[in-house]
Coordinates of C-alpha atoms and ligand atoms in Angstrom, one line a residue:
M1 CA -37.8 -8.2 -4.5
S2 CA -41.4 -9.3 -4.2
R3 CA -44.2 -6.8 -3.6
L4 CA -44.9 -9.0 -0.5
H5 CA -41.5 -8.7 1.1
S6 CA -39.4 -5.9 2.6
V7 CA -35.9 -7.5 2.5
K8 CA -34.0 -7.1 -0.8
L9 CA -30.7 -8.2 -2.2
N10 CA -28.3 -5.8 -4.0
R11 CA -26.7 -8.2 -6.5
D12 CA -23.8 -5.8 -7.2
L13 CA -22.7 -6.0 -3.6
C14 CA -23.2 -9.7 -3.1
V15 CA -19.9 -11.7 -3.5
G16 CA -21.5 -15.1 -2.9
C17 CA -19.7 -15.7 0.4
T18 CA -22.6 -17.9 1.7
T19 CA -22.6 -16.3 5.2
C20 CA -26.3 -15.6 5.0
I21 CA -27.5 -19.0 3.8
K22 CA -26.6 -20.6 7.2
R23 CA -28.4 -18.0 9.3
C24 CA -31.7 -18.0 7.4
P25 CA -34.3 -19.7 9.7
T26 CA -36.4 -21.0 6.8
E27 CA -33.5 -21.9 4.4
A28 CA -34.8 -19.4 2.0
I29 CA -31.5 -18.4 0.5
R30 CA -29.3 -20.2 -2.0
V31 CA -26.1 -19.0 -3.7
R32 CA -26.3 -19.7 -7.4
N33 CA -23.9 -18.5 -10.1
G34 CA -22.0 -16.6 -7.4
K35 CA -24.9 -14.6 -6.1
A36 CA -27.5 -15.0 -3.3
Q37 CA -31.1 -15.6 -4.3
I38 CA -34.1 -15.4 -1.9
A39 CA -37.0 -17.8 -2.3
E40 CA -39.9 -15.5 -1.8
N41 CA -42.3 -18.1 -0.7
R42 CA -40.0 -19.0 2.2
C43 CA -38.8 -15.6 3.4
I44 CA -40.4 -14.4 6.7
D45 CA -38.6 -11.0 6.7
C46 CA -36.8 -11.7 9.9
G47 CA -33.9 -9.5 8.9
E48 CA -31.2 -12.1 9.9
C49 CA -29.5 -11.8 6.5
I50 CA -29.4 -8.0 6.8
R51 CA -27.6 -8.4 10.1
V52 CA -25.0 -11.0 9.1
C53 CA -24.1 -10.0 5.5
P54 CA -20.5 -8.7 5.8
H55 CA -20.9 -6.9 2.5
H56 CA -24.2 -5.1 3.2
A57 CA -25.8 -6.7 0.2
K58 CA -29.1 -7.2 2.0
S59 CA -31.3 -4.3 3.1
A60 CA -34.8 -3.4 4.1
V61 CA -37.1 -1.6 1.7
M62 CA -39.1 0.9 3.8
D63 CA -41.4 3.9 3.2
T64 CA -40.1 7.4 3.7
L65 CA -41.3 10.8 4.8
D66 CA -41.9 11.6 1.1
D67 CA -44.9 9.2 1.3
L68 CA -46.6 11.6 3.6
K69 CA -47.4 13.8 0.6
G70 CA -50.1 11.4 -0.6
T71 CA -52.5 12.2 2.4
A72 CA -53.8 15.5 3.8
F73 CA -53.5 14.6 7.5
N74 CA -50.7 12.3 8.7
V75 CA -50.3 10.4 11.9
A76 CA -47.1 8.8 13.3
L77 CA -47.4 5.7 15.4
A78 CA -44.4 5.4 17.6
A79 CA -43.2 1.9 18.4
P80 CA -42.5 1.3 22.1
S81 CA -38.8 0.6 21.1
L82 CA -38.4 4.1 19.6
Y83 CA -37.9 5.7 23.1
A84 CA -34.9 3.5 24.0
Q85 CA -32.9 4.9 21.0
F86 CA -32.4 8.1 22.8
G87 CA -30.6 8.7 26.1
P88 CA -31.1 11.3 28.8
P89 CA -32.1 14.0 29.0
A90 CA -34.7 12.9 26.5
T91 CA -38.0 11.8 27.9
R92 CA -40.7 9.8 26.2
G93 CA -42.7 12.9 25.7
M94 CA -39.8 14.7 24.1
V95 CA -39.2 11.9 21.7
L96 CA -42.8 12.0 20.6
A97 CA -42.7 15.8 20.3
A98 CA -39.5 15.6 18.1
L99 CA -41.1 12.9 16.0
G100 CA -44.2 15.1 15.5
L101 CA -41.9 17.9 14.1
L102 CA -41.0 15.8 11.1
G103 CA -44.3 16.7 9.3
F104 CA -46.9 14.7 11.3
D105 CA -50.2 16.2 12.3
A106 CA -50.6 13.8 15.2
V107 CA -48.5 11.3 17.1
Y108 CA -49.8 8.1 18.8
E109 CA -48.0 5.7 21.2
V110 CA -48.3 2.1 20.0
A111 CA -47.7 1.3 23.7
Q112 CA -51.3 2.3 24.1
G113 CA -52.4 -0.3 21.6
A114 CA -50.2 -2.8 23.4
E115 CA -52.2 -2.2 26.6
I116 CA -55.4 -2.8 24.8
V117 CA -54.0 -6.0 23.4
T118 CA -52.8 -7.0 26.9
A119 CA -56.2 -6.5 28.4
S120 CA -57.9 -8.7 25.7
T121 CA -55.2 -11.3 25.8
A122 CA -55.5 -11.7 29.6
A123 CA -59.2 -12.5 29.3
F124 CA -58.6 -14.8 26.3
V125 CA -55.8 -16.7 27.9
Q126 CA -57.8 -17.2 31.2
K127 CA -60.7 -18.8 29.2
A128 CA -58.4 -20.9 27.0
L129 CA -56.6 -22.3 30.1
E130 CA -59.9 -23.2 31.7
E131 CA -60.7 -25.2 28.6
G132 CA -57.4 -26.9 28.8
R133 CA -55.8 -25.2 25.8
R134 CA -52.1 -24.5 26.4
P135 CA -49.6 -23.1 25.7
L136 CA -50.9 -20.0 24.1
I137 CA -48.4 -18.2 21.9
S138 CA -48.2 -14.4 21.4
S139 CA -49.0 -13.2 17.9
A140 CA -47.4 -9.8 18.3
C141 CA -44.2 -10.6 16.4
P142 CA -45.1 -11.0 12.7
V143 CA -41.9 -13.0 12.0
V144 CA -42.9 -15.6 14.6
V145 CA -46.4 -15.8 13.1
R146 CA -45.0 -16.4 9.6
L147 CA -42.5 -18.9 11.0
I148 CA -45.4 -20.9 12.7
Q149 CA -47.4 -20.8 9.4
M150 CA -44.5 -22.3 7.6
R151 CA -42.5 -24.5 9.9
F152 CA -45.1 -25.3 12.7
P153 CA -48.5 -25.2 11.0
G154 CA -49.9 -27.4 13.7
L155 CA -49.4 -24.6 16.2
V156 CA -51.4 -22.0 14.4
E157 CA -54.3 -22.7 16.7
N158 CA -52.1 -21.8 19.7
L159 CA -51.7 -18.2 18.6
V160 CA -53.5 -15.5 20.5
P161 CA -56.0 -14.4 17.9
F162 CA -55.8 -10.6 18.2
D163 CA -54.3 -8.0 15.9
S164 CA -50.9 -6.5 16.7
P165 CA -50.6 -3.4 18.8
M166 CA -49.6 -1.6 15.6
E167 CA -52.9 -2.4 13.9
V168 CA -55.0 -1.8 17.1
T169 CA -53.4 1.7 17.6
A170 CA -53.9 2.5 13.9
D171 CA -57.6 1.6 14.1
L172 CA -57.9 3.7 17.3
A173 CA -56.1 6.7 15.7
R174 CA -58.2 6.5 12.5
R175 CA -61.5 6.4 14.4
Q176 CA -60.6 9.2 16.8
L177 CA -59.0 11.5 14.2
A178 CA -61.8 11.0 11.7
E179 CA -64.2 12.2 14.4
K180 CA -62.0 15.1 15.4
T181 CA -61.1 16.4 12.0
G182 CA -64.2 15.4 10.0
L183 CA -61.9 14.0 7.3
P184 CA -62.7 10.9 5.3
Q185 CA -60.5 7.9 6.0
E186 CA -58.7 8.1 2.7
K187 CA -57.3 11.5 3.6
I188 CA -55.8 10.2 6.8
G189 CA -52.3 8.7 6.4
V190 CA -51.1 6.4 9.2
F191 CA -47.3 5.7 9.4
F192 CA -45.7 3.2 11.8
I193 CA -42.2 4.1 13.0
S194 CA -40.7 0.6 13.1
P195 CA -37.8 -1.4 14.4
C196 CA -38.1 -4.1 11.8
P197 CA -38.9 -4.7 8.1
A198 CA -41.4 -7.5 9.0
K199 CA -43.9 -4.8 10.1
R200 CA -43.9 -3.3 6.6
T201 CA -44.5 -6.8 5.2
A202 CA -47.4 -7.2 7.7
V203 CA -48.9 -4.0 6.2
I204 CA -48.6 -5.0 2.6
N205 CA -49.5 -8.6 3.3
P206 CA -51.6 -8.4 6.5
I207 CA -51.9 -11.2 9.0
A208 CA -55.5 -12.4 9.6
R209 CA -57.2 -9.2 8.3
A210 CA -58.2 -8.2 4.8
S211 CA -56.3 -4.9 4.8
S212 CA -54.1 -2.9 7.1
A213 CA -55.1 0.3 8.8
V214 CA -51.5 1.5 8.3
N215 CA -50.5 3.3 5.1
G216 CA -46.7 3.1 5.5
V217 CA -43.9 1.9 7.7
I218 CA -40.8 4.0 8.2
A219 CA -37.5 2.7 9.7
I220 CA -36.5 4.0 13.1
S221 CA -32.9 4.1 11.8
D222 CA -34.0 6.4 8.9
L223 CA -35.6 9.0 11.2
Y224 CA -33.1 8.7 14.0
P225 CA -30.8 11.7 12.9
Q226 CA -33.8 14.0 12.5
I227 CA -35.4 13.1 15.8
L228 CA -32.0 13.5 17.5
A229 CA -31.6 17.0 15.9
G230 CA -35.1 17.9 17.0
L231 CA -34.4 16.8 20.6
E232 CA -31.2 18.9 20.7
K233 CA -33.0 22.0 19.6
M234 CA -36.1 21.5 21.8
D235 CA -36.7 24.3 24.3
A236 CA -37.7 23.4 27.9
K237 CA -41.3 24.7 27.5
T238 CA -42.0 22.5 24.4
A239 CA -40.3 19.6 26.1
L240 CA -42.6 19.9 29.1
Q241 CA -46.0 20.9 27.6
E242 CA -45.9 19.0 24.2
G243 CA -44.3 15.9 25.7
E244 CA -46.9 15.6 28.5
R245 CA -49.8 16.1 26.0
L246 CA -48.7 13.3 23.8
L247 CA -48.3 10.7 26.5
T248 CA -51.1 8.2 26.5
A249 CA -49.6 4.9 27.7
G250 CA -48.5 3.5 31.0
S251 CA -45.6 1.2 32.0
T252 CA -47.6 -1.8 30.9
G253 CA -47.4 -0.9 27.2
V254 CA -43.9 0.7 27.3
R255 CA -42.5 -2.5 28.7
W256 CA -43.6 -4.4 25.5
A257 CA -40.4 -3.1 23.8
Y258 CA -38.2 -5.7 25.4
T259 CA -38.3 -9.5 26.0
G260 CA -40.6 -10.4 28.8
G261 CA -42.6 -7.1 28.8
E262 CA -45.7 -8.6 27.2
A263 CA -45.7 -11.6 29.5
I264 CA -45.1 -9.6 32.7
A265 CA -48.0 -7.3 31.7
L266 CA -50.3 -10.4 31.8
H267 CA -49.4 -11.1 35.4
M268 CA -49.0 -14.8 34.7
E269 CA -46.8 -17.2 36.6
R270 CA -46.2 -20.0 34.1
Y271 CA -44.9 -18.0 31.1
L272 CA -41.9 -18.4 29.0
A273 CA -40.3 -15.4 27.1
V274 CA -37.9 -16.4 24.3
D275 CA -36.0 -14.2 21.9
G276 CA -33.8 -14.7 18.9
I277 CA -35.3 -16.6 15.9
H278 CA -33.2 -19.7 16.4
N279 CA -34.1 -19.9 20.1
V280 CA -37.7 -19.4 19.1
I281 CA -37.4 -22.4 16.7
E282 CA -36.0 -24.6 19.5
I283 CA -38.9 -23.7 21.9
L284 CA -41.5 -24.3 19.2
E285 CA -40.0 -27.7 18.4
E286 CA -40.5 -28.5 22.1
V287 CA -44.1 -27.4 22.0
E288 CA -44.7 -29.4 18.7
N289 CA -43.1 -32.5 20.3
E290 CA -45.2 -32.1 23.4
R291 CA -42.2 -31.7 25.7
L292 CA -43.2 -28.4 27.3
H293 CA -45.8 -29.2 29.9
D294 CA -45.4 -26.5 32.5
V295 CA -45.9 -23.3 30.5
D296 CA -49.2 -21.6 29.8
F297 CA -48.1 -18.6 27.7
I298 CA -45.2 -18.1 25.4
E299 CA -44.0 -14.7 24.4
A300 CA -41.7 -15.2 21.4
N301 CA -39.7 -12.4 19.7
A302 CA -37.7 -13.0 16.6
C303 CA -35.1 -10.4 17.6
L304 CA -32.6 -10.9 20.5
G305 CA -33.7 -8.5 23.3
G306 CA -37.2 -8.1 21.7
C307 CA -38.1 -5.2 19.5
I308 CA -35.3 -3.0 21.0
G309 CA -33.0 -5.5 19.1
G310 CA -34.8 -5.1 15.8
P311 CA -32.6 -4.8 12.7
L312 CA -33.8 -1.2 12.0
T313 CA -32.9 0.2 15.4
V314 CA -29.8 2.3 16.2
A315 CA -28.9 1.8 19.8
N316 CA -27.1 -1.2 21.1
R317 CA -29.7 -3.6 22.5
F318 CA -28.2 -3.7 26.0
S319 CA -28.1 0.0 26.5
A320 CA -31.5 0.3 24.9
H321 CA -32.8 -2.2 27.4
A322 CA -31.4 -0.1 30.3
R323 CA -33.0 3.1 28.9
Q324 CA -36.3 1.4 28.4
R325 CA -36.4 0.1 31.9
A326 CA -35.9 3.7 33.1
F327 CA -38.8 4.8 30.9
V328 CA -40.9 2.0 32.4
S329 CA -40.1 2.9 36.0
R330 CA -41.0 6.6 35.4
A331 CA -44.4 5.8 33.8
P332 CA -47.6 5.2 35.7
E333 CA -48.7 1.6 35.6
E334 CA -52.0 2.3 34.1
A335 CA -52.4 4.1 30.8
R336 CA -53.7 7.6 30.8
Q337 CA -56.3 6.7 28.2
G338 CA -55.7 3.0 28.8
P339 CA -57.5 -0.2 28.4
Q340 CA -60.3 0.6 30.8
T341 CA -61.5 3.5 28.7
A342 CA -60.4 2.3 25.3
P343 CA -63.3 2.1 22.9
D344 CA -61.8 -1.0 21.3
L345 CA -62.4 -3.3 24.2
P346 CA -63.1 -6.2 24.1
L347 CA -61.0 -6.6 20.9
E348 CA -62.6 -8.6 18.2
S349 CA -60.7 -11.9 17.7
W350 CA -59.5 -13.0 14.3
K351 CA -62.3 -14.2 12.1
E352 CA -60.0 -16.8 10.5
L353 CA -56.7 -18.1 11.7
P354 CA -53.6 -17.5 9.5
L355 CA -53.3 -20.3 6.9
P356 CA -50.4 -22.7 6.9
N357 CA -47.7 -21.9 4.3
P358 CA -46.8 -25.1 2.5
A359 CA -43.5 -23.7 1.2
M360 CA -41.4 -26.3 3.1
Q361 CA -43.5 -29.3 2.1
L362 CA -41.9 -31.6 -0.5
D363 CA -45.3 -32.1 -2.2
E364 CA -48.9 -31.2 -1.4
D365 CA -49.9 -34.8 -2.0
I366 CA -49.0 -36.8 1.1
V367 CA -48.1 -40.0 -0.8
Q368 CA -45.8 -38.0 -3.2
A369 CA -44.3 -36.1 -0.3
M370 CA -43.4 -39.4 1.5
Q371 CA -41.9 -40.8 -1.7
K372 CA -39.8 -37.7 -2.2
Y373 CA -38.8 -37.8 1.5
E374 CA -37.4 -41.4 1.0
Q375 CA -35.6 -40.2 -2.1
L376 CA -34.2 -37.2 -0.1
K377 CA -32.9 -39.6 2.6
Q378 CA -31.1 -41.7 0.0
I379 CA -29.5 -38.7 -1.6
V380 CA -28.4 -37.4 1.9
A381 CA -26.8 -40.7 2.6
G382 CA -24.6 -40.3 -0.5
L383 CA -23.5 -36.8 0.4
P384 CA -20.4 -36.1 2.5
G385 CA -22.4 -34.7 5.4
L386 CA -20.0 -31.8 5.9
D387 CA -22.6 -29.1 5.6
C388 CA -19.9 -26.9 4.0
G389 CA -22.3 -24.7 2.0
A390 CA -20.0 -24.8 -1.0
C391 CA -22.9 -26.0 -3.1
G392 CA -24.8 -22.8 -2.3
A393 CA -27.3 -24.6 0.0
P394 CA -27.1 -24.2 3.8
D395 CA -26.4 -27.9 4.4
C396 CA -26.3 -31.3 2.7
E397 CA -30.0 -32.0 3.5
A398 CA -31.0 -28.7 1.9
L399 CA -29.1 -29.6 -1.2
A400 CA -30.8 -33.0 -1.3
E401 CA -34.1 -31.3 -1.0
D402 CA -33.2 -29.0 -3.9
I403 CA -32.3 -32.1 -6.0
V404 CA -35.6 -33.8 -5.2
R405 CA -37.4 -30.6 -6.2
G406 CA -35.4 -30.5 -9.5
E407 CA -33.7 -27.3 -8.5
A408 CA -30.2 -28.6 -8.2
A409 CA -27.9 -31.4 -9.3
E410 CA -25.9 -33.8 -7.3
T411 CA -22.7 -32.5 -8.9
D412 CA -23.4 -29.1 -7.3
C413 CA -21.6 -30.8 -4.4
I414 CA -17.9 -30.4 -5.0
F415 CA -17.1 -33.8 -3.5
K416 CA -19.7 -35.4 -5.7
L417 CA -18.3 -33.5 -8.7
K418 CA -14.8 -34.7 -7.9
E419 CA -16.1 -38.3 -7.6
R420 CA -17.7 -37.9 -11.0
I421 CA -14.6 -36.4 -12.5
R422 CA -12.5 -39.3 -11.1
A423 CA -15.0 -41.8 -12.5
V424 CA -14.9 -40.1 -16.0
A425 CA -11.1 -39.9 -15.8
A426 CA -11.0 -43.7 -15.1
V427 CA -13.2 -44.4 -18.0
M428 CA -11.1 -42.2 -20.3
S429 CA -8.0 -43.9 -19.1
D430 CA -9.5 -47.3 -19.9
L431 CA -10.5 -46.1 -23.3
G432 CA -7.0 -44.7 -23.9
E433 CA -5.5 -48.1 -23.1
E434 CA -8.0 -49.8 -25.3
M435 CA -7.1 -47.5 -28.2
N436 CA -3.4 -48.0 -27.6
R437 CA -3.8 -51.7 -27.8
Y438 CA -5.7 -51.3 -31.1
A439 CA -3.5 -48.6 -32.6
P440 CA -0.2 -50.7 -33.2
N441 CA -2.1 -53.3 -35.1
R442 CA -3.6 -50.7 -37.3
E443 CA -0.1 -49.3 -38.0
E444 CA 1.0 -52.7 -39.1
D445 CA -1.9 -53.2 -41.5
P446 CA -0.4 -53.3 -45.1
H447 CA -3.7 -52.2 -46.7
D448 CA -3.7 -48.9 -44.8
T449 CA -3.1 -45.9 -47.1
P450 CA -1.7 -42.6 -45.7
Ligands
SF4_501 S1 -23.7 -12.9 3.1 FE1 -25.1 -13.6 1.5 S2 -25.8 -11.6 0.5 FE2 -24.0 -11.1 1.7 S3 -22.3 -11.2 0.2 FE3 -22.4 -13.2 1.3 S4 -23.8 -14.5 -0.1 FE4 -24.1 -12.3 -0.7
SF4_502 S1 -35.1 -12.0 5.9 FE1 -34.9 -13.8 7.2 S2 -36.2 -15.4 6.2 FE2 -35.9 -13.7 4.7 S3 -34.1 -14.4 3.4 FE3 -33.3 -13.1 5.1 S4 -32.8 -14.5 6.7 FE4 -34.1 -15.6 5.3

């Protein structure tokens, strides 16, 4: 696994069944010599292959509670989707208190950062629309940002240019805690409790910032049993006092956990909320082809249901959605230490937009790329078009692309291999006949010696 990714393959568990190659949104996986391989420059850490592998050969590489040992004062950042993993009688405050018991010195709600991002986004979108720039696309989901960089580089300029709620909350926590404790930044460890591996990738390979304010990213699923145990043991006094003390966000930020939450918070009429990576691709294709004229803002989440459907969550996304709605309805609309008082406002926008990722281009040189594309079309025309995946590529076009790149041969296609074998067999048969015609004459040659 690359240092820059958080999804890894266990070769011993992989049986080369090809299930994953068809679901990967960037065609990053090939099966070669009976085992899956991930092309690192194409992986966007969406986690689809973790979800679909029937043999559990793909997994996320995440940080653990052991990583807290490296810093003197540790902060947990709770993703908005964390609450929905726990049913009644757990309250948001109780979940935060139980999380704090795992060795953290402070707990922050990322929903608070989401409210800060919402306030900045609302102002930015308003101005952009006045200038005729639309649709704006949310940059909160790191998978969607990476997808745009690779498959839709022309849409990078449509991204809302603010850091994610995770980074905004981490910046806020660092500043407040350094002031409060007097500790230097390097002694403060900030850990995001995450529903997806892409957040860890966004920490080790940040989007539009030089370095992340987060030290580590721990999976919700890894902490779930301990938080649950803490909730079961929690006495009523702690539940009430500690829980109340830790709440900082209102319903606006808590709602970000599910699809539509971010867009609703912006109070916009002409928005579109799409979830599921393949649905997101369909919508982005419409934007790219200028077929989407009546939408000002697109909230796009790689996971079905939004972050509550992340690959590192525990609860079924439908019950998680019902629980989160209950948390939303119980929360005040405005944050307790919300956007109006946040020291971060207005958020600084990105200094530079994320760069396009050329991993899917056939060649950096446009003329070469066009020639290779023509070559690719000819190869595709000669392939059976069954998209069977038996060659180890997701479809015939992907195999043709691999051939053009010099990474595969036409005979990797079993139909082409059969054709080739038949052709060789025909030549062999002709040769055999030729030899038979020649052999009797040689037997009759009187000068032959045994
Ligand atoms: S789904 Fe992919 S990783 Fe899992 S066993 Fe099949 S080929 Fe291997
Ligand atoms: S994490 Fe997503 S992009 Fe990366 S290999 Fe798996 S399916 Fe493909």
